[in-house]
Amino acid sequence: MEDGRALETDPRVELLLALLRHSSDAVGILEPDGTLRPGPFGFLGYAPDDLAGRFALEFVHPDDTEQVTAHMLDAMAHHGLAPTLEARMRHADGSWRWYVMCADNMVSDPSVRGLVFTGRDVTEQKEAEVEIQRSERRWRKLLHSSAERVTIVAGDGSVLMSTSRGRALSGSQWALDTMSAEVKARLHADDLAAVTKHFARVRRTPGMSPPLLLRLRSADNRWRWAEVIADNQLDDPDVAGIIFTSRDVTGLHEASLALQEETRLLETLHGIGRRLAGELDLGTLLQQVVDAGTEVTGATIGAFFHKGRGDDEEAYPLYATCGVPRHLAASFPSRVPELFYPVFEGAGPLRMDDLRADPRLASTEANPLGVRSFFGVPVVARNGQVHGALFFGHPEPGVFTERGRRLAEGLAAHAAIALENARLYDAAQSELAARRQLEADLVHQAHHDPLTGLPNRALLQDRLGQAIARLDRSARAVAVLLLDLDRFKVVNDSLGHAAGDRILEAVAERLLQTVRPGDTVARLGGDEFVLVCDHINGELDAVGLADRVADGFNHPFHVGDHAFRVSASIGIAMATDPSADPAVLLRDADAVMYRAKARGGGCWEIFDADLRERVVERLRVETDLRRALEADEVALYFQPVVELSNGEVVGAEGLARWEHPDRGTVMPSEFITVAEESGLIVALGEHMLMEGCRQLARWSAEGGGRPRNLAVNVSARQLVQGDLVATVRTALAETGADPTRLCLEITETALMGDVAAAGRVLRRLHELGVQLWVDDFGTGYSSLIYLRRLPLDGLKVDRSFVAGLSTEEEDRVIVSGIVNLAHNLGLVALAEGVETPAQAAWLRALGCDLAQGFLWSPAVRAVVG
């Protein structure tokens, strides 16, 4: 006892006890039987008396009990310090805290006789690690959902990472000296040398390299054109690889090739026309026509018969030939057979295959050259006078192509004009100029926004890349300002898309007046604009520009006789390093733009690394939406569908509206994206389907005057996740709704995502009797072959084409094509987004069957029949 009191009064012991009492670490002694020995102080928020005699495992998280028990037994079995262990411990306040524990077996020490343990609270560190992992998964999912293929290749050629669209190359070797057979097999042989040279240059050159156009073999064994952009980030320790970004440009490339082919065709005709225009001798001129015709059509023989130049006005003497043996030339009949009369009467081109089957040319006497395929085109003057006809033949059937036919018709036109003093030259020049202008227009359209004429995303990224590259020659900075108009959807919903488009044009014009002449103003799409300003002094200049832009929005925008006030949320991102990534800079500006929008809009934010605010907001919407689904706050509104021929309401579309207790009615644009990303869209879709079937059953019970059919939207996730067929079957069974009156609308993009899987689901739904419609048709990339094989009932013309019916000829052509396609496939055509009587009139004129839109009614809580 005296020794004990001496220890207690020992200043060193008191100091040690004071340090332990105020330490944030947990310190204690564990008896050999697993109980805690009482001490002068507690831990985990417990008082010493609360800990005495209690088993240590009482404080361990159930999921960690097994490993802690094993660790304690091992520590008891071995003398000395045991390895560290991470486990969750229950704090006195009821929360679970992460601790790093270590134990020292001092059972043999008579002054201790137990297991001395210490623990450090690492909860905040663990939560930070989890948040980092969550952020990394989020960005990976973002990359994998991109329409572009992204692959990161290490310096040794191994694939470090690839998005979902690039997984076919995972594990492949891209190094030039070890390129795998798999990669070579996917590359077109004609592109292999260029790809090898390009990739070698990419490995030597840091930063972004010029795009490379190449051909890759697709999963269906077809060659697809791809544009590949390489960014050498081998020197960046965070990347340590080369980032390859590729996108499928087959459609654009084939359109360009077709245009080039058309241009070459016209240039060929132009060249022939020039030669003909300079030739005054009729015989020589016509011989040149025949020679050129056999060359461009692939014929083995050619001839020109001139009408009415013989003794008899109805005679058609041979005037020029090519490929006709001299000993057979004299055996040509003096009159052209009756078979060819329509050509000489100017009735148009005549094409025949296997002429031996025709009794008029079946004999050797009538057909001494053994021609089996034949093509003839009249040579007609501008005033309608028929000068004669060009004939081309071949000993094999079916050899004349559409291109050869067009060339022959062009030759005939040239010959006719040459016979009238070669007036073709000016016409060909005009046509050639028009084609070149069309090519220039296509190039412009590929890089500019069709509504505002501003640069689009592709051209913006190119200019931004150039501006960043110039930073190595200047100490200045590049600023990116990303603008998003606040609540612009309300303008579209209330005033219509036509008025919205006019406001977007006015915004573009005002932005152009705000920036310097050398700056770039681009439109990313929708109501998003981007300003790129290089050679600025830093944040001060960028903020000044943002203030000028905001001041510009203080003045109303005038559309017709109306004035509208629109504000914008602005995100600012800066670059001072020439190695900066344009895509990352745009992403950063987009991130802080949403922070500005979260502040209420009409303001700007400069990017910093902390985006927690944005994450919290997204999680808030997701949490509120989960609660809303449980509280039945998401309701189904109905927009009537009318028959254009008589204006009768024949159906309705069910549209989701979130009736928020504080914010009022929330439109789908504010929560559908979060629902898609979080997976809540499946539960939301099931809820909307059940509500729609209930309403459909009520309408059936009420009888006449009620809409016959009801359409409900199905998302891409519903199509590929869960059992959509079982969900539909359950909804129909529980509500008693007639399946033949239920229409499921699936977007064109969702259908084409996995055609085989979608086809299986659609066929099972079709067996239930429900109707299947393609929504937003024309905005995706449908394969007509697959479209024909799917069990569909109708196509919905996207509202973007309907909006321009009154003013844009192209939109009328597109809508007419969709309507005709639907009818030819035995489907019903429905146009959405109809806002004006003029649009409805055009749709009736184009033969569209059904329509819906603000012209008749917005989406309402109940539909009146």
Short mmCIF file of N, CA, C and O in Angstrom, two decimals, residues 150-217:
data_model
loop_
_atom_site.label_atom_id
_atom_site.label_comp_id
_atom_site.label_asym_id
_atom_site.label_seq_id
_atom_site.Cartn_x
_atom_site.Cartn_y
_atom_site.Cartn_z
N VAL A 150 -12.81 5.84 -75.14
CA VAL A 150 -11.61 6.38 -74.51
C VAL A 150 -10.75 5.21 -74.05
O VAL A 150 -11.22 4.33 -73.33
N THR A 151 -9.48 5.20 -74.47
CA THR A 151 -8.55 4.15 -74.08
C THR A 151 -7.24 4.80 -73.64
O THR A 151 -6.75 5.71 -74.31
N ILE A 152 -6.70 4.37 -72.51
CA ILE A 152 -5.42 4.89 -72.03
C ILE A 152 -4.39 3.77 -72.17
O ILE A 152 -4.57 2.68 -71.64
N VAL A 153 -3.33 4.07 -72.92
CA VAL A 153 -2.30 3.09 -73.24
C VAL A 153 -1.00 3.52 -72.59
O VAL A 153 -0.58 4.67 -72.70
N ALA A 154 -0.34 2.59 -71.88
CA ALA A 154 0.93 2.87 -71.23
C ALA A 154 2.04 2.96 -72.27
O ALA A 154 1.86 2.63 -73.45
N GLY A 155 3.20 3.40 -71.79
CA GLY A 155 4.34 3.54 -72.71
C GLY A 155 4.79 2.23 -73.31
O GLY A 155 5.34 2.20 -74.41
N ASP A 156 4.57 1.10 -72.58
CA ASP A 156 4.97 -0.20 -73.12
C ASP A 156 3.92 -0.81 -74.04
O ASP A 156 4.09 -1.92 -74.52
N GLY A 157 2.82 -0.08 -74.27
CA GLY A 157 1.80 -0.56 -75.17
C GLY A 157 0.64 -1.26 -74.52
O GLY A 157 -0.35 -1.57 -75.18
N SER A 158 0.69 -1.51 -73.22
CA SER A 158 -0.43 -2.18 -72.56
C SER A 158 -1.57 -1.21 -72.31
O SER A 158 -1.34 -0.02 -72.09
N VAL A 159 -2.78 -1.73 -72.37
CA VAL A 159 -3.97 -0.91 -72.15
C VAL A 159 -4.20 -0.77 -70.65
O VAL A 159 -4.46 -1.75 -69.96
N LEU A 160 -4.12 0.48 -70.16
CA LEU A 160 -4.32 0.74 -68.73
C LEU A 160 -5.79 0.81 -68.38
O LEU A 160 -6.22 0.34 -67.34
N MET A 161 -6.58 1.42 -69.26
CA MET A 161 -8.01 1.59 -68.99
C MET A 161 -8.72 1.81 -70.30
O MET A 161 -8.16 2.38 -71.23
N SER A 162 -9.96 1.35 -70.37
CA SER A 162 -10.77 1.62 -71.54
C SER A 162 -12.21 1.75 -71.10
O SER A 162 -12.65 1.08 -70.16
N THR A 163 -12.95 2.62 -71.78
CA THR A 163 -14.36 2.77 -71.48
C THR A 163 -15.12 1.58 -72.01
O THR A 163 -14.57 0.72 -72.71
N SER A 164 -16.41 1.53 -71.71
CA SER A 164 -17.21 0.37 -72.11
C SER A 164 -17.21 0.18 -73.61
O SER A 164 -17.31 -0.93 -74.10
N ARG A 165 -17.07 1.30 -74.34
CA ARG A 165 -17.06 1.17 -75.80
C ARG A 165 -15.68 0.78 -76.33
O ARG A 165 -15.52 0.54 -77.51
N GLY A 166 -14.68 0.72 -75.45
CA GLY A 166 -13.35 0.35 -75.90
C GLY A 166 -12.83 -0.92 -75.27
O GLY A 166 -11.67 -1.25 -75.39
N ARG A 167 -13.72 -1.66 -74.58
CA ARG A 167 -13.26 -2.84 -73.85
C ARG A 167 -12.76 -3.94 -74.76
O ARG A 167 -12.07 -4.85 -74.32
N ALA A 168 -13.16 -3.90 -76.01
CA ALA A 168 -12.72 -4.96 -76.93
C ALA A 168 -11.20 -4.96 -77.08
O ALA A 168 -10.61 -5.95 -77.46
N LEU A 169 -10.54 -3.83 -76.75
CA LEU A 169 -9.09 -3.73 -76.90
C LEU A 169 -8.37 -3.93 -75.58
O LEU A 169 -7.16 -3.79 -75.50
N SER A 170 -9.10 -4.20 -74.49
CA SER A 170 -8.47 -4.37 -73.19
C SER A 170 -7.47 -5.52 -73.25
O SER A 170 -7.75 -6.59 -73.77
N GLY A 171 -6.30 -5.28 -72.68
CA GLY A 171 -5.26 -6.29 -72.67
C GLY A 171 -4.45 -6.35 -73.94
O GLY A 171 -3.51 -7.10 -74.04
N SER A 172 -4.81 -5.55 -74.95
CA SER A 172 -4.07 -5.57 -76.21
C SER A 172 -2.77 -4.79 -76.08
O SER A 172 -2.61 -3.94 -75.20
N GLN A 173 -1.85 -5.06 -76.98
CA GLN A 173 -0.58 -4.35 -77.02
C GLN A 173 -0.60 -3.34 -78.16
O GLN A 173 -0.87 -3.69 -79.29
N TRP A 174 -0.31 -2.06 -77.83
CA TRP A 174 -0.34 -1.00 -78.85
C TRP A 174 1.07 -0.52 -79.20
O TRP A 174 1.23 0.34 -80.04
N ALA A 175 2.06 -0.98 -78.46
CA ALA A 175 3.41 -0.55 -78.79
C ALA A 175 3.76 -0.99 -80.21
O ALA A 175 3.39 -2.07 -80.64
N LEU A 176 4.50 -0.13 -80.91
CA LEU A 176 4.71 -0.39 -82.34
C LEU A 176 5.46 -1.69 -82.58
O LEU A 176 5.20 -2.38 -83.56
N ASP A 177 6.38 -2.02 -81.69
CA ASP A 177 7.16 -3.22 -81.91
C ASP A 177 6.49 -4.48 -81.38
O ASP A 177 6.95 -5.58 -81.61
N THR A 178 5.40 -4.32 -80.64
CA THR A 178 4.70 -5.49 -80.07
C THR A 178 3.21 -5.44 -80.34
O THR A 178 2.43 -6.03 -79.61
N MET A 179 2.76 -4.70 -81.36
CA MET A 179 1.33 -4.58 -81.62
C MET A 179 0.74 -5.96 -81.86
O MET A 179 1.20 -6.72 -82.70
N SER A 180 -0.27 -6.30 -81.11
CA SER A 180 -0.82 -7.65 -81.14
C SER A 180 -1.56 -7.91 -82.44
O SER A 180 -2.01 -6.99 -83.13
N ALA A 181 -1.68 -9.20 -82.72
CA ALA A 181 -2.42 -9.60 -83.92
C ALA A 181 -3.87 -9.19 -83.83
O ALA A 181 -4.53 -8.91 -84.83
N GLU A 182 -4.39 -9.15 -82.60
CA GLU A 182 -5.80 -8.75 -82.40
C GLU A 182 -6.02 -7.32 -82.86
O GLU A 182 -6.99 -7.02 -83.54
N VAL A 183 -5.09 -6.42 -82.47
CA VAL A 183 -5.22 -5.01 -82.88
C VAL A 183 -5.04 -4.89 -84.39
O VAL A 183 -5.79 -4.18 -85.06
N LYS A 184 -4.05 -5.61 -84.94
CA LYS A 184 -3.84 -5.54 -86.38
C LYS A 184 -5.04 -6.05 -87.15
O LYS A 184 -5.39 -5.53 -88.20
N ALA A 185 -5.69 -7.08 -86.61
CA ALA A 185 -6.86 -7.64 -87.29
C ALA A 185 -8.01 -6.65 -87.34
O ALA A 185 -8.84 -6.69 -88.25
N ARG A 186 -8.09 -5.75 -86.37
CA ARG A 186 -9.18 -4.76 -86.35
C ARG A 186 -8.87 -3.57 -87.24
O ARG A 186 -9.76 -2.79 -87.54
N LEU A 187 -7.60 -3.39 -87.62
CA LEU A 187 -7.22 -2.26 -88.48
C LEU A 187 -7.28 -2.67 -89.94
O LEU A 187 -6.89 -3.78 -90.31
N HIS A 188 -7.76 -1.77 -90.77
CA HIS A 188 -7.77 -2.02 -92.21
C HIS A 188 -6.32 -2.06 -92.72
O HIS A 188 -5.48 -1.26 -92.31
N ALA A 189 -6.05 -3.01 -93.59
CA ALA A 189 -4.68 -3.20 -94.07
C ALA A 189 -4.13 -1.93 -94.72
O ALA A 189 -2.95 -1.61 -94.59
N ASP A 190 -5.00 -1.19 -95.43
CA ASP A 190 -4.54 0.02 -96.12
C ASP A 190 -4.19 1.14 -95.14
O ASP A 190 -3.54 2.12 -95.52
N ASP A 191 -4.66 1.03 -93.89
CA ASP A 191 -4.40 2.09 -92.90
C ASP A 191 -3.27 1.73 -91.95
O ASP A 191 -2.86 2.57 -91.13
N LEU A 192 -2.76 0.49 -92.01
CA LEU A 192 -1.82 0.01 -91.01
C LEU A 192 -0.54 0.84 -91.00
O LEU A 192 -0.04 1.23 -89.93
N ALA A 193 0.01 1.16 -92.19
CA ALA A 193 1.26 1.93 -92.24
C ALA A 193 1.06 3.33 -91.67
O ALA A 193 1.88 3.82 -90.89
N ALA A 194 -0.05 3.98 -92.05
CA ALA A 194 -0.31 5.33 -91.55
C ALA A 194 -0.52 5.32 -90.04
O ALA A 194 -0.06 6.21 -89.32
N VAL A 195 -1.23 4.30 -89.54
CA VAL A 195 -1.48 4.21 -88.10
C VAL A 195 -0.16 3.99 -87.36
O VAL A 195 0.10 4.62 -86.33
N THR A 196 0.68 3.11 -87.89
CA THR A 196 1.97 2.85 -87.25
C THR A 196 2.82 4.12 -87.17
O THR A 196 3.38 4.45 -86.13
N LYS A 197 2.86 4.85 -88.28
CA LYS A 197 3.65 6.09 -88.31
C LYS A 197 3.07 7.13 -87.37
O LYS A 197 3.80 7.81 -86.64
N HIS A 198 1.75 7.23 -87.37
CA HIS A 198 1.09 8.23 -86.51
C HIS A 198 1.32 7.92 -85.04
O HIS A 198 1.64 8.81 -84.25
N PHE A 199 1.14 6.64 -84.64
CA PHE A 199 1.30 6.29 -83.24
C PHE A 199 2.75 6.45 -82.78
O PHE A 199 3.00 6.80 -81.62
N ALA A 200 3.69 6.20 -83.70
CA ALA A 200 5.09 6.42 -83.35
C ALA A 200 5.34 7.90 -83.06
O ALA A 200 6.05 8.26 -82.11
N ARG A 201 4.74 8.78 -83.87
CA ARG A 201 4.88 10.22 -83.65
C ARG A 201 4.18 10.64 -82.36
O ARG A 201 4.67 11.50 -81.62
N VAL A 202 3.06 10.01 -82.07
CA VAL A 202 2.33 10.32 -80.83
C VAL A 202 3.19 9.99 -79.61
O VAL A 202 3.23 10.76 -78.64
N ARG A 203 3.86 8.87 -79.64
CA ARG A 203 4.69 8.47 -78.49
C ARG A 203 5.85 9.44 -78.27
O ARG A 203 6.28 9.64 -77.13
N ARG A 204 6.33 10.06 -79.35
CA ARG A 204 7.45 10.98 -79.22
C ARG A 204 7.01 12.39 -78.85
O ARG A 204 7.82 13.19 -78.39
N THR A 205 5.75 12.71 -79.10
CA THR A 205 5.29 14.10 -78.98
C THR A 205 4.32 14.23 -77.81
O THR A 205 3.20 13.71 -77.88
N PRO A 206 4.69 14.92 -76.74
CA PRO A 206 3.74 15.13 -75.63
C PRO A 206 2.57 16.00 -76.07
O PRO A 206 2.66 16.78 -77.02
N GLY A 207 1.46 15.85 -75.37
CA GLY A 207 0.29 16.68 -75.63
C GLY A 207 -0.60 16.12 -76.73
O GLY A 207 -0.48 14.97 -77.15
N MET A 208 -1.48 16.99 -77.22
CA MET A 208 -2.49 16.58 -78.20
C MET A 208 -1.89 16.47 -79.59
O MET A 208 -1.14 17.35 -80.01
N SER A 209 -2.24 15.40 -80.29
CA SER A 209 -1.81 15.21 -81.67
C SER A 209 -2.99 15.43 -82.61
O SER A 209 -4.15 15.33 -82.20
N PRO A 210 -2.73 15.76 -83.87
CA PRO A 210 -3.84 15.97 -84.83
C PRO A 210 -4.68 14.70 -84.95
O PRO A 210 -4.19 13.59 -84.76
N PRO A 211 -5.97 14.85 -85.27
CA PRO A 211 -6.84 13.68 -85.42
C PRO A 211 -6.36 12.78 -86.57
O PRO A 211 -5.78 13.26 -87.55
N LEU A 212 -6.63 11.49 -86.43
CA LEU A 212 -6.29 10.51 -87.46
C LEU A 212 -7.57 9.79 -87.88
O LEU A 212 -8.34 9.34 -87.04
N LEU A 213 -7.78 9.70 -89.19
CA LEU A 213 -8.95 9.01 -89.72
C LEU A 213 -8.51 7.62 -90.16
O LEU A 213 -7.57 7.47 -90.96
N LEU A 214 -9.20 6.59 -89.63
CA LEU A 214 -8.82 5.21 -89.96
C LEU A 214 -10.06 4.33 -89.97
O LEU A 214 -11.14 4.75 -89.56
N ARG A 215 -9.88 3.11 -90.44
CA ARG A 215 -10.97 2.15 -90.50
C ARG A 215 -10.75 1.03 -89.49
O ARG A 215 -9.64 0.48 -89.40
N LEU A 216 -11.81 0.72 -88.75
CA LEU A 216 -11.78 -0.35 -87.75
C LEU A 216 -12.89 -1.35 -88.05
O LEU A 216 -13.98 -0.97 -88.47
N ARG A 217 -12.59 -2.61 -87.80
CA ARG A 217 -13.59 -3.65 -88.00
C ARG A 217 -14.52 -3.67 -86.78
O ARG A 217 -14.08 -3.79 -85.65
#
